[in-house]
Short mmCIF file of C-alpha atoms in Angstrom, two decimals:
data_model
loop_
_atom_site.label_atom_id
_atom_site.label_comp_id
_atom_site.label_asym_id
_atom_site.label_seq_id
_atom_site.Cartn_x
_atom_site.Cartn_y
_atom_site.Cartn_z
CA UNK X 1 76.71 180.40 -108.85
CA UNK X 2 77.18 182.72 -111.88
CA UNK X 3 78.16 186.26 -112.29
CA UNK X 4 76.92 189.10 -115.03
CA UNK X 5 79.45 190.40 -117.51
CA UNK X 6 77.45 192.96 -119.44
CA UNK X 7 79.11 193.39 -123.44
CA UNK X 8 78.19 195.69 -126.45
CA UNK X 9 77.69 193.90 -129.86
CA UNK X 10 77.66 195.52 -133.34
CA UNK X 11 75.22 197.88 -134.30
CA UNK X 12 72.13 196.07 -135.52
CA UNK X 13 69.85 197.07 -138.94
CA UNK X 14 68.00 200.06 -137.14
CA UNK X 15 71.28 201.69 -136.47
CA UNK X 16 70.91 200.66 -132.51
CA UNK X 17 73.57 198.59 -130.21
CA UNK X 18 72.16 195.79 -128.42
CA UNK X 19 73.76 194.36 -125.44
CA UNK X 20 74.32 190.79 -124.66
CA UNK X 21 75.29 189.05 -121.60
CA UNK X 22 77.87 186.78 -120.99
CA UNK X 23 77.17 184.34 -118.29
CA UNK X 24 80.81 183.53 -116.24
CA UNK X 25 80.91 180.36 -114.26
CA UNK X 26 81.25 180.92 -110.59
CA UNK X 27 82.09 177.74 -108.26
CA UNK X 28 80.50 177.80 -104.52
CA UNK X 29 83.04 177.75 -101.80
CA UNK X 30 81.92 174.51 -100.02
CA UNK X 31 83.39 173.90 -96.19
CA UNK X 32 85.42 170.19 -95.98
CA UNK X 33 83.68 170.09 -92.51
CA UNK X 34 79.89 170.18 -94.05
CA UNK X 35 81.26 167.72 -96.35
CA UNK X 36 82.41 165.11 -93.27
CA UNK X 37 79.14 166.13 -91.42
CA UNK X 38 76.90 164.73 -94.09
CA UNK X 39 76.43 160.41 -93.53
CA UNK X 40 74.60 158.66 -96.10
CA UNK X 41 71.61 156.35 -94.30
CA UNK X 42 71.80 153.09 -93.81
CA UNK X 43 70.39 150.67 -96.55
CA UNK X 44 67.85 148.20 -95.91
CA UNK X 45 69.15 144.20 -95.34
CA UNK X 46 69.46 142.56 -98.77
CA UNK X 47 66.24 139.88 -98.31
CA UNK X 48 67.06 136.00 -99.02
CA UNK X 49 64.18 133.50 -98.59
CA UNK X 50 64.72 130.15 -97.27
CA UNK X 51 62.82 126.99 -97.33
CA UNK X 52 62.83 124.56 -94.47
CA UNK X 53 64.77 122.61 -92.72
CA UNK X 54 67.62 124.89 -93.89
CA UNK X 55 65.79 128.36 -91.87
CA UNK X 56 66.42 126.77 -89.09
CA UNK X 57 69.70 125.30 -89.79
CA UNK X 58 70.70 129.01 -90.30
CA UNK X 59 69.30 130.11 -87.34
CA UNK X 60 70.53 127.84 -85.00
CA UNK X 61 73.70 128.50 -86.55
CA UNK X 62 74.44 124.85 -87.70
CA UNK X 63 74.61 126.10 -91.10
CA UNK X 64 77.49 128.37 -91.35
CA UNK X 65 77.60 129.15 -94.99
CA UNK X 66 74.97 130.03 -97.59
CA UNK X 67 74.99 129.28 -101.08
CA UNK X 68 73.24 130.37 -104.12
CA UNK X 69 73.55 131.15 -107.77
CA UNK X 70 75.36 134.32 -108.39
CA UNK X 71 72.37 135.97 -110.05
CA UNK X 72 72.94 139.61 -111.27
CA UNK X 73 71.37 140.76 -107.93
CA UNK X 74 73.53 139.42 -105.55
CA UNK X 75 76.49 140.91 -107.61
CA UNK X 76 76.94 143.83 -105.30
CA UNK X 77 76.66 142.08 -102.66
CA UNK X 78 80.00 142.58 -100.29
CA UNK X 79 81.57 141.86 -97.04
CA UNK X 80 79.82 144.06 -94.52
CA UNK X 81 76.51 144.74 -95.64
CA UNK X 82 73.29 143.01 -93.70
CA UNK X 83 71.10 140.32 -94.94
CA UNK X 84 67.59 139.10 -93.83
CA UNK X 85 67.08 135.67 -94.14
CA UNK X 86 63.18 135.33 -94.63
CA UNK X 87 61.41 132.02 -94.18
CA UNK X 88 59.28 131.41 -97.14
CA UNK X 89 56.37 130.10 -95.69
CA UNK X 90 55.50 131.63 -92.45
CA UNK X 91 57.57 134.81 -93.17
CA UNK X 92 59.65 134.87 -89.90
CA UNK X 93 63.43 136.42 -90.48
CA UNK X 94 66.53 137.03 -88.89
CA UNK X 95 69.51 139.73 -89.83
CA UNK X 96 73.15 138.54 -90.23
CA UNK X 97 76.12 140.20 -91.18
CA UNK X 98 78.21 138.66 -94.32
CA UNK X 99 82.00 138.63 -93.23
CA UNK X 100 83.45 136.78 -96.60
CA UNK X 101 81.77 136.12 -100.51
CA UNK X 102 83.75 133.53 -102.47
CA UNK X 103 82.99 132.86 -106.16
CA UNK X 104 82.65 129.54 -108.11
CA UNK X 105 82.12 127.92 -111.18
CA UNK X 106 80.29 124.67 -110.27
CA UNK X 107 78.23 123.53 -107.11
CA UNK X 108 80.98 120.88 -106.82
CA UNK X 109 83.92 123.03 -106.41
CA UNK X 110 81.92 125.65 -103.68
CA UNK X 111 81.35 122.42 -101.80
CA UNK X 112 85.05 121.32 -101.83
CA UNK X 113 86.38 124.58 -100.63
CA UNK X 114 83.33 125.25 -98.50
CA UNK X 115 82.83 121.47 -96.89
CA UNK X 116 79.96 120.03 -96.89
CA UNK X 117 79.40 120.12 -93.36
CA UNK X 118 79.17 123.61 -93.55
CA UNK X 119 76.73 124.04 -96.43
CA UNK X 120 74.60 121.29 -95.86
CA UNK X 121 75.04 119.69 -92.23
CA UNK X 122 72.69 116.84 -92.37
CA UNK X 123 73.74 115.00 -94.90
CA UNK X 124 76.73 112.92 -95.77
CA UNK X 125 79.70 114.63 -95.41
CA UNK X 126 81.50 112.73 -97.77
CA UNK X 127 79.23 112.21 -100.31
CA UNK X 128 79.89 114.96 -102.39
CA UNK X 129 78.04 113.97 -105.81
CA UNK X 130 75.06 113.86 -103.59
CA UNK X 131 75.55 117.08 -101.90
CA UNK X 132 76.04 118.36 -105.60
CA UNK X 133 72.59 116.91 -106.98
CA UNK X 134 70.61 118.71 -103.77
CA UNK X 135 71.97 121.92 -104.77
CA UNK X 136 70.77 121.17 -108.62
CA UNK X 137 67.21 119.84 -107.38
CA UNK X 138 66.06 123.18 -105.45
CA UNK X 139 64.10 125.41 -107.58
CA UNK X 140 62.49 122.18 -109.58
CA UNK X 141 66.26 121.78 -111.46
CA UNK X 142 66.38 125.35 -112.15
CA UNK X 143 69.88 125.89 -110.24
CA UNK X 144 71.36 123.56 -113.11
CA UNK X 145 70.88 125.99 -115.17
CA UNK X 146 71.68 128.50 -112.88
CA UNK X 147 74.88 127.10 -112.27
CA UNK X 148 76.10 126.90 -115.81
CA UNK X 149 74.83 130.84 -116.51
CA UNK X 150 75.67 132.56 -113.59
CA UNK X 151 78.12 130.44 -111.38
CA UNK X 152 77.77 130.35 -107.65
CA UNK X 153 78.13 132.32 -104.85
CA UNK X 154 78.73 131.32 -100.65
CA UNK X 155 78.01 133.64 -97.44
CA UNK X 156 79.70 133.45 -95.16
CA UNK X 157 78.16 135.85 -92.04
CA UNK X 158 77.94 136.05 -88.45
CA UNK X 159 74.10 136.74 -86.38
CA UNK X 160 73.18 140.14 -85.27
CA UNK X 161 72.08 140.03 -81.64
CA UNK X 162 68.83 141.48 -80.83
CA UNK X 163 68.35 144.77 -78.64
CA UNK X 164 65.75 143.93 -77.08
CA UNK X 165 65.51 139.64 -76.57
CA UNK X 166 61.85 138.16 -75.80
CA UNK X 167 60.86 136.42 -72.84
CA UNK X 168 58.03 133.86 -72.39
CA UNK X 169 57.65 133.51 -69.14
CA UNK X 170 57.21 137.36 -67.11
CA UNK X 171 59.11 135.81 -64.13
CA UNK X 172 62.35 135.56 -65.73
CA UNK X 173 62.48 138.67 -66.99
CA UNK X 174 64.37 140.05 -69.77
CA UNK X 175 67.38 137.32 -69.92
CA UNK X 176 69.60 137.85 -72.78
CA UNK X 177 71.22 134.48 -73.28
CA UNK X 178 74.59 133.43 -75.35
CA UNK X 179 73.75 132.98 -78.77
CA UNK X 180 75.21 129.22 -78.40
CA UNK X 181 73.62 128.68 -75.25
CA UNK X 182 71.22 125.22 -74.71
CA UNK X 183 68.73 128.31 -73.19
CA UNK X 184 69.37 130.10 -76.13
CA UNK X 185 68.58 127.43 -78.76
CA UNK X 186 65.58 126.51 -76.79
CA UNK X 187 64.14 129.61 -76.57
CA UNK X 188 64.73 130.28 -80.41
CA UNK X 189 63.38 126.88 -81.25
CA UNK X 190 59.87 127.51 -79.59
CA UNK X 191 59.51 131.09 -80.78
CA UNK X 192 60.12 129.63 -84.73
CA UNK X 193 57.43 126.88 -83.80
CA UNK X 194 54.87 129.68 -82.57
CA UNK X 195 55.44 131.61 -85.06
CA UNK X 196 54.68 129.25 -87.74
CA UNK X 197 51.48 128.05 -85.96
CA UNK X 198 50.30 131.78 -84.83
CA UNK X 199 51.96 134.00 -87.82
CA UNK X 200 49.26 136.52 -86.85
CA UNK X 201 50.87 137.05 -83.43
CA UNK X 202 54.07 137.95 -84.68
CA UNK X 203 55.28 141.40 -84.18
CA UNK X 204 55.26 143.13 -87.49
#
């Protein structure tokens, strides 16, 4: 907001005064309860595709910790925000929650701190140089590289339930199992299977 100051200048070559004006800064009052009223909107889940078998590791929560590159993207990427793990192929997802980020140099030293239980739960757990060379093999040997430029980042998160759980069978109802439940992982386990077989039935 401005105000008007209205001034008188020197008389010009035709003998008349010509008036300027001077423009004076005026700040707007603001209220500090407009201010508090305001909430930015939520932002959308950060989108992470996954290959198999490790979608469903993650989903069944066997895998407990996700690791990548740090690429320049995931950079901002902090404890609290929402992440959609995507599966690559038949584009089912799933929303989790990260609760800790941890930076490393080398595949090798994420694994040590991490376990390799954790990261990778079907292989050896004490095999670490083999652990190391799966990591370096996805992307056709591109996360070598990776590794070396960027470093490497591990998730840590927990699942977000759903509101509103699905039911095959109409006689049961709307049952909304525990996450680690035998029910539970059942039920997940053949909706991921129909899904891949039928991805034109999924709910968009």
């Amino acid at each position: 907001m401005t105000r008007t100051k209205v001034t008188s200048s020197k008389l010009t070559g035709d003998g008349k005064r010509r008036r300027q004006k001077v423009h004076h800064y005026r700040p707007k009052k603001v209220k500090l309860g407009d201010i508090l009223q305001k909430t930015t909107p939520p932002c959308a889940p950060r989108v992470i595709h996954v290959q198999d078998p490790f979608y469903d590791q993650l989903l069944l929560g066997e895998k407990v910790v996700e690791a990548r590159p740090y690429y320049p993207r995931f950079q901002d990427l902090l404890p609290g925000q929402l992440v959609e793990f995507s599966h690559r192929s038949s584009g089912s997802s799933f929303v989790v929650r990260i609760t800790r980020k941890r930076i490393f140099r080398t595949f090798a030293a994420m694994l040590r701190k991490e376990t390799i239980q954790s990261c990778l739960p079907h292989h050896d757990p004490d095999d670490l140089q083999r652990a190391v060379n799966k990591y370096r093999s996805f992307r056709n040997g591109t996360y070598k590289l990776f590794e070396r430029t960027y470093g490497v980042m591990s998730l840590r998160f927990t699942h977000i339930e759903e509101d509103n759980p699905t039911s095959d069978t109409s006689d049961w109802g709307r049952i909304k199992y525990n996450k680690k439940s035998l029910c539970s992982i059942l039920e997940t386990v053949g909706r991921v299977r129909r899904e891949r077989m039928f991805p034109l039935n999924r709910k968009r």
